[in-house]
Amino acid sequence: MAGGIGIFGGTFNPIHLGHLRGAEEVREALALDEVRFVPAAAPPHRRGVALAAATDRHRMVELAVADVPGFRSWDVELQRPGPSYSVDTMRALRAEVGPAVRIAFVIGFDAFREFETWKEHATLFTLCDVVVMTRPPWPQRLGAEEIPLAAREAFRYDSSSEVFLHESGHVLNLQRITSLDISATAIRARVAANRSIRFLVSGTVERYIAEHRLYRQEDAAR
Ligand code: ATP
């Protein structure tokens, strides 16, 4: 099936080239019409981590995707009070586009490993497809044991297409992408240590971080 919308949520603290290249490869592989980058306003999993203001993180996403065909930023989680839950965003999008449009929820392998802790994660599989991107150092294959227990029974593996088919008709699969071992944590640590982040983030994001003096504190390195 071609076309549809990719939803790529994240803390984006800051957005970096690992995010952008991964999203580009998923967009191309699935022939998506667009990928929407959704910064979490109040990420439920990120308490204690040095977090730039949601408005700064969203602005950096806007700068990073500006003029990139097929990419757009979506501030839906900034408009909503309280913690940012992907399942709420997905419900809102389903209500907007109706049942026929393909929606692919894009997530890195490391984040998928923690999926079990996400609010109503089993429900998310009933609302959309889920595409797990490879990310070093995590494995290059997706086993049934990686699927949260609460959702596992609803899936059946199709070995010819290498996808897990959900009883709702949606699919879960692994997308192998170019391995870029870039993390926002390492970028924040570099900024705090006054080291270069050029070619780890877009030039526009690099300038925004410098101009707004983000991540300068030592505690930003965490
Ligand atoms: P941090 O280092 O602060 O934890 P991060 O670099 O992991 O941040 P997030 O904003 O937390 O960035 O990531 C958003 C999504 O992008 C997650 O699903 C994550 O797995 C995925 N992701 C981040 N970096 C990469 C990368 N280099 N390759 C593939 N996926 C990535």
Short mmCIF file of C-alpha atoms and ligand atoms in Angstrom, two decimals:
data_model
loop_
_atom_site.label_atom_id
_atom_site.label_comp_id
_atom_site.label_asym_id
_atom_site.label_seq_id
_atom_site.Cartn_x
_atom_site.Cartn_y
_atom_site.Cartn_z
CA MET A 1 0.00 0.00 0.00
CA ALA A 2 1.46 3.37 -0.97
CA GLY A 3 0.68 6.79 0.43
CA GLY A 4 -0.34 7.80 3.90
CA ILE A 5 1.05 9.71 6.83
CA GLY A 6 4.02 8.92 9.03
CA ILE A 7 3.94 10.15 12.62
CA PHE A 8 7.33 10.52 14.19
CA GLY A 9 7.14 11.52 17.83
CA GLY A 10 10.07 12.38 20.02
CA THR A 11 11.51 14.64 22.63
CA PHE A 12 13.68 16.21 19.90
CA ASN A 13 15.96 17.74 22.53
CA PRO A 14 17.34 18.65 19.97
CA ILE A 15 16.27 17.13 16.63
CA HIS A 16 19.37 15.71 14.89
CA LEU A 17 20.45 14.11 11.61
CA GLY A 18 19.77 10.59 12.97
CA HIS A 19 16.09 11.53 13.24
CA LEU A 20 15.99 13.20 9.84
CA ARG A 21 17.77 10.49 7.88
CA GLY A 22 15.72 7.74 9.55
CA ALA A 23 12.46 9.50 8.73
CA GLU A 24 13.59 10.03 5.15
CA GLU A 25 14.35 6.34 4.68
CA VAL A 26 11.00 5.32 6.19
CA ARG A 27 9.16 7.89 4.05
CA GLU A 28 10.79 6.52 0.93
CA ALA A 29 10.44 2.82 1.81
CA LEU A 30 6.72 3.15 2.61
CA ALA A 31 6.04 5.74 -0.12
CA LEU A 32 4.42 7.98 2.49
CA ASP A 33 2.90 11.27 1.38
CA GLU A 34 4.27 13.01 4.42
CA VAL A 35 6.02 12.51 7.73
CA ARG A 36 4.85 14.69 10.61
CA PHE A 37 7.40 15.31 13.36
CA VAL A 38 5.60 15.62 16.69
CA PRO A 39 7.61 17.05 19.58
CA ALA A 40 6.34 15.92 22.97
CA ALA A 41 5.43 18.92 25.11
CA ALA A 42 5.73 17.07 28.39
CA PRO A 43 7.35 13.70 27.69
CA PRO A 44 6.13 11.22 30.34
CA HIS A 45 9.44 9.31 30.18
CA ARG A 46 11.86 12.21 30.44
CA ARG A 47 11.52 13.50 33.97
CA GLY A 48 14.89 14.59 35.37
CA VAL A 49 16.56 15.04 31.98
CA ALA A 50 17.68 18.57 31.05
CA LEU A 51 14.89 19.51 28.72
CA ALA A 52 14.78 22.62 26.56
CA ALA A 53 11.43 24.43 26.55
CA ALA A 54 8.82 22.78 24.34
CA THR A 55 8.64 25.94 22.24
CA ASP A 56 12.41 25.80 21.58
CA ARG A 57 12.28 22.10 20.69
CA HIS A 58 9.34 22.68 18.39
CA ARG A 59 11.05 25.67 16.72
CA MET A 60 14.15 23.54 16.08
CA VAL A 61 11.96 20.86 14.47
CA GLU A 62 10.39 23.56 12.28
CA LEU A 63 13.83 24.80 11.23
CA ALA A 64 15.12 21.28 10.54
CA VAL A 65 12.19 20.27 8.30
CA ALA A 66 11.73 23.63 6.56
CA ASP A 67 11.90 23.15 2.79
CA VAL A 68 12.27 19.36 3.10
CA PRO A 69 9.71 17.81 0.73
CA GLY A 70 7.32 15.51 2.54
CA PHE A 71 8.38 16.61 6.04
CA ARG A 72 6.38 18.85 8.34
CA SER A 73 6.28 19.68 12.02
CA TRP A 74 3.08 19.20 13.97
CA ASP A 75 2.56 20.94 17.30
CA VAL A 76 -0.52 18.96 18.35
CA GLU A 77 1.07 17.86 21.64
CA LEU A 78 2.00 21.44 22.51
CA GLN A 79 -1.64 22.42 22.19
CA ARG A 80 -2.74 19.76 24.67
CA PRO A 81 -2.35 20.22 28.43
CA GLY A 82 -0.80 17.49 30.56
CA PRO A 83 1.62 14.70 29.62
CA SER A 84 2.04 13.94 25.90
CA TYR A 85 0.71 10.50 25.09
CA SER A 86 1.11 9.12 21.56
CA VAL A 87 -2.17 7.26 21.77
CA ASP A 88 -4.02 10.58 22.21
CA THR A 89 -2.22 12.05 19.20
CA MET A 90 -3.07 8.99 17.14
CA ARG A 91 -6.75 9.15 18.11
CA ALA A 92 -6.82 12.83 17.09
CA LEU A 93 -5.22 12.06 13.73
CA ARG A 94 -7.55 9.10 13.06
CA ALA A 95 -10.52 11.34 13.78
CA GLU A 96 -9.08 13.90 11.35
CA VAL A 97 -8.30 11.62 8.39
CA GLY A 98 -10.83 8.79 8.83
CA PRO A 99 -10.28 5.03 8.82
CA ALA A 100 -9.08 4.55 5.23
CA VAL A 101 -5.85 6.56 5.28
CA ARG A 102 -2.72 4.62 6.20
CA ILE A 103 -0.97 6.00 9.26
CA ALA A 104 2.47 4.69 10.22
CA PHE A 105 3.77 5.38 13.69
CA VAL A 106 7.56 5.63 13.42
CA ILE A 107 9.71 4.72 16.41
CA GLY A 108 13.35 3.78 17.03
CA PHE A 109 14.27 0.32 18.33
CA ASP A 110 15.42 1.67 21.70
CA ALA A 111 12.13 3.48 22.28
CA PHE A 112 10.13 0.44 21.11
CA ARG A 113 11.89 -1.61 23.78
CA GLU A 114 10.20 0.61 26.37
CA PHE A 115 6.84 0.53 24.61
CA GLU A 116 5.38 -1.63 27.37
CA THR A 117 5.49 1.39 29.71
CA TRP A 118 3.52 3.62 27.31
CA LYS A 119 -0.09 4.53 28.00
CA GLU A 120 -2.51 2.21 26.17
CA HIS A 121 0.26 0.84 23.99
CA ALA A 122 -1.83 -2.17 22.95
CA THR A 123 -4.49 0.23 21.66
CA LEU A 124 -1.99 2.05 19.48
CA PHE A 125 -1.57 -1.11 17.36
CA THR A 126 -5.32 -1.04 16.62
CA LEU A 127 -5.14 2.53 15.31
CA CYS A 128 -2.17 2.47 12.92
CA ASP A 129 0.80 0.59 11.51
CA VAL A 130 3.99 0.69 13.57
CA VAL A 131 7.40 0.95 11.93
CA VAL A 132 10.41 0.26 14.13
CA MET A 133 13.67 1.77 12.84
CA THR A 134 16.95 0.02 13.50
CA ARG A 135 19.26 1.97 15.78
CA PRO A 136 22.73 0.99 16.89
CA PRO A 137 23.53 -0.95 19.04
CA TRP A 138 20.14 -2.70 18.98
CA PRO A 139 19.52 -5.82 16.83
CA GLN A 140 18.76 -5.90 13.11
CA ARG A 141 15.75 -8.14 13.52
CA LEU A 142 12.45 -7.82 15.33
CA GLY A 143 11.39 -10.90 17.29
CA ALA A 144 7.97 -11.61 18.76
CA GLU A 145 9.58 -11.23 22.19
CA GLU A 146 10.01 -7.51 21.45
CA ILE A 147 6.23 -7.04 21.20
CA PRO A 148 4.72 -6.00 24.54
CA LEU A 149 3.01 -8.93 26.23
CA ALA A 150 -0.38 -7.21 26.35
CA ALA A 151 -0.40 -6.99 22.55
CA ARG A 152 1.53 -10.11 21.49
CA GLU A 153 -1.44 -12.44 21.07
CA ALA A 154 -3.07 -10.04 18.62
CA PHE A 155 -0.19 -10.51 16.16
CA ARG A 156 0.76 -13.23 13.69
CA TYR A 157 4.10 -13.27 11.87
CA ASP A 158 4.15 -13.41 8.09
CA SER A 159 7.57 -14.75 7.16
CA SER A 160 7.29 -13.99 3.44
CA SER A 161 6.89 -10.25 4.03
CA GLU A 162 8.73 -10.24 7.40
CA VAL A 163 5.92 -8.30 9.07
CA PHE A 164 3.75 -8.93 12.09
CA LEU A 165 0.07 -8.75 11.14
CA HIS A 166 -2.29 -7.40 13.77
CA GLU A 167 -5.85 -8.70 14.04
CA SER A 168 -7.05 -5.13 13.33
CA GLY A 169 -5.43 -5.34 9.89
CA HIS A 170 -2.49 -3.09 10.78
CA VAL A 171 1.13 -4.19 10.56
CA LEU A 172 4.24 -3.97 12.68
CA ASN A 173 7.59 -4.23 10.98
CA LEU A 174 11.26 -3.39 11.23
CA GLN A 175 12.72 -0.85 8.84
CA ARG A 176 16.46 -1.22 8.37
CA ILE A 177 17.96 2.25 8.02
CA THR A 178 21.45 3.62 7.62
CA SER A 179 23.07 3.31 11.04
CA LEU A 180 23.85 6.73 12.43
CA ASP A 181 24.95 6.51 16.02
CA ILE A 182 23.81 10.02 16.89
CA SER A 183 21.91 10.85 20.07
CA ALA A 184 20.52 14.06 21.51
CA THR A 185 22.21 13.21 24.81
CA ALA A 186 25.66 13.22 23.16
CA ILE A 187 24.83 16.46 21.35
CA ARG A 188 23.81 18.19 24.60
CA ALA A 189 27.03 16.97 26.23
CA ARG A 190 29.06 18.40 23.36
CA VAL A 191 27.36 21.79 23.61
CA ALA A 192 27.90 21.87 27.38
CA ALA A 193 31.59 21.09 26.80
CA ASN A 194 31.82 23.79 24.12
CA ARG A 195 32.54 21.24 21.38
CA SER A 196 31.34 21.25 17.78
CA ILE A 197 27.96 19.74 16.80
CA ARG A 198 28.32 20.60 13.12
CA PHE A 199 27.06 17.76 10.83
CA LEU A 200 25.22 16.16 13.76
CA VAL A 201 22.35 18.63 13.44
CA SER A 202 21.23 20.87 10.57
CA GLY A 203 23.02 24.22 10.22
CA THR A 204 19.81 26.01 11.17
CA VAL A 205 19.47 24.01 14.39
CA GLU A 206 23.15 24.49 15.19
CA ARG A 207 22.66 28.26 14.90
CA TYR A 208 19.45 28.22 16.96
CA ILE A 209 21.18 26.37 19.81
CA ALA A 210 24.07 28.87 19.76
CA GLU A 211 21.86 31.95 19.53
CA HIS A 212 19.55 30.84 22.33
CA ARG A 213 22.40 29.49 24.44
CA LEU A 214 20.65 26.14 24.89
CA TYR A 215 22.33 23.21 26.65
CA ARG A 216 25.21 25.31 27.97
CA GLN A 217 24.90 24.15 31.55
CA GLU A 218 26.84 21.11 32.74
CA ASP A 219 23.57 19.44 33.76
CA ALA A 220 22.43 19.60 30.13
CA ALA A 221 24.89 16.79 29.45
CA ARG A 222 22.59 14.27 31.08
P1 ATP B 1 18.11 11.30 23.98
O1 ATP B 1 19.56 11.04 23.70
O2 ATP B 1 17.85 12.62 24.66
O3 ATP B 1 17.44 10.14 24.66
P2 ATP B 1 17.36 10.65 21.24
O4 ATP B 1 18.56 10.99 20.42
O5 ATP B 1 17.12 9.20 21.54
O6 ATP B 1 17.35 11.51 22.57
P3 ATP B 1 14.53 11.21 20.89
O7 ATP B 1 13.95 12.54 20.59
O8 ATP B 1 14.35 10.65 22.23
O9 ATP B 1 16.12 11.31 20.52
O10 ATP B 1 14.10 10.18 19.79
C1 ATP B 1 12.88 10.22 19.09
C2 ATP B 1 12.75 8.94 18.31
O11 ATP B 1 13.81 8.84 17.35
C3 ATP B 1 12.84 7.68 19.17
O12 ATP B 1 11.89 6.75 18.66
C4 ATP B 1 14.26 7.19 18.94
O13 ATP B 1 14.36 5.82 19.08
C5 ATP B 1 14.51 7.61 17.50
N1 ATP B 1 15.92 7.90 17.22
C6 ATP B 1 16.68 8.86 17.79
N2 ATP B 1 17.92 8.86 17.30
C7 ATP B 1 17.97 7.87 16.38
C8 ATP B 1 19.03 7.35 15.52
N3 ATP B 1 20.28 7.87 15.54
N4 ATP B 1 18.72 6.32 14.69
C9 ATP B 1 17.45 5.79 14.69
N5 ATP B 1 16.44 6.23 15.48
C10 ATP B 1 16.68 7.25 16.31
#
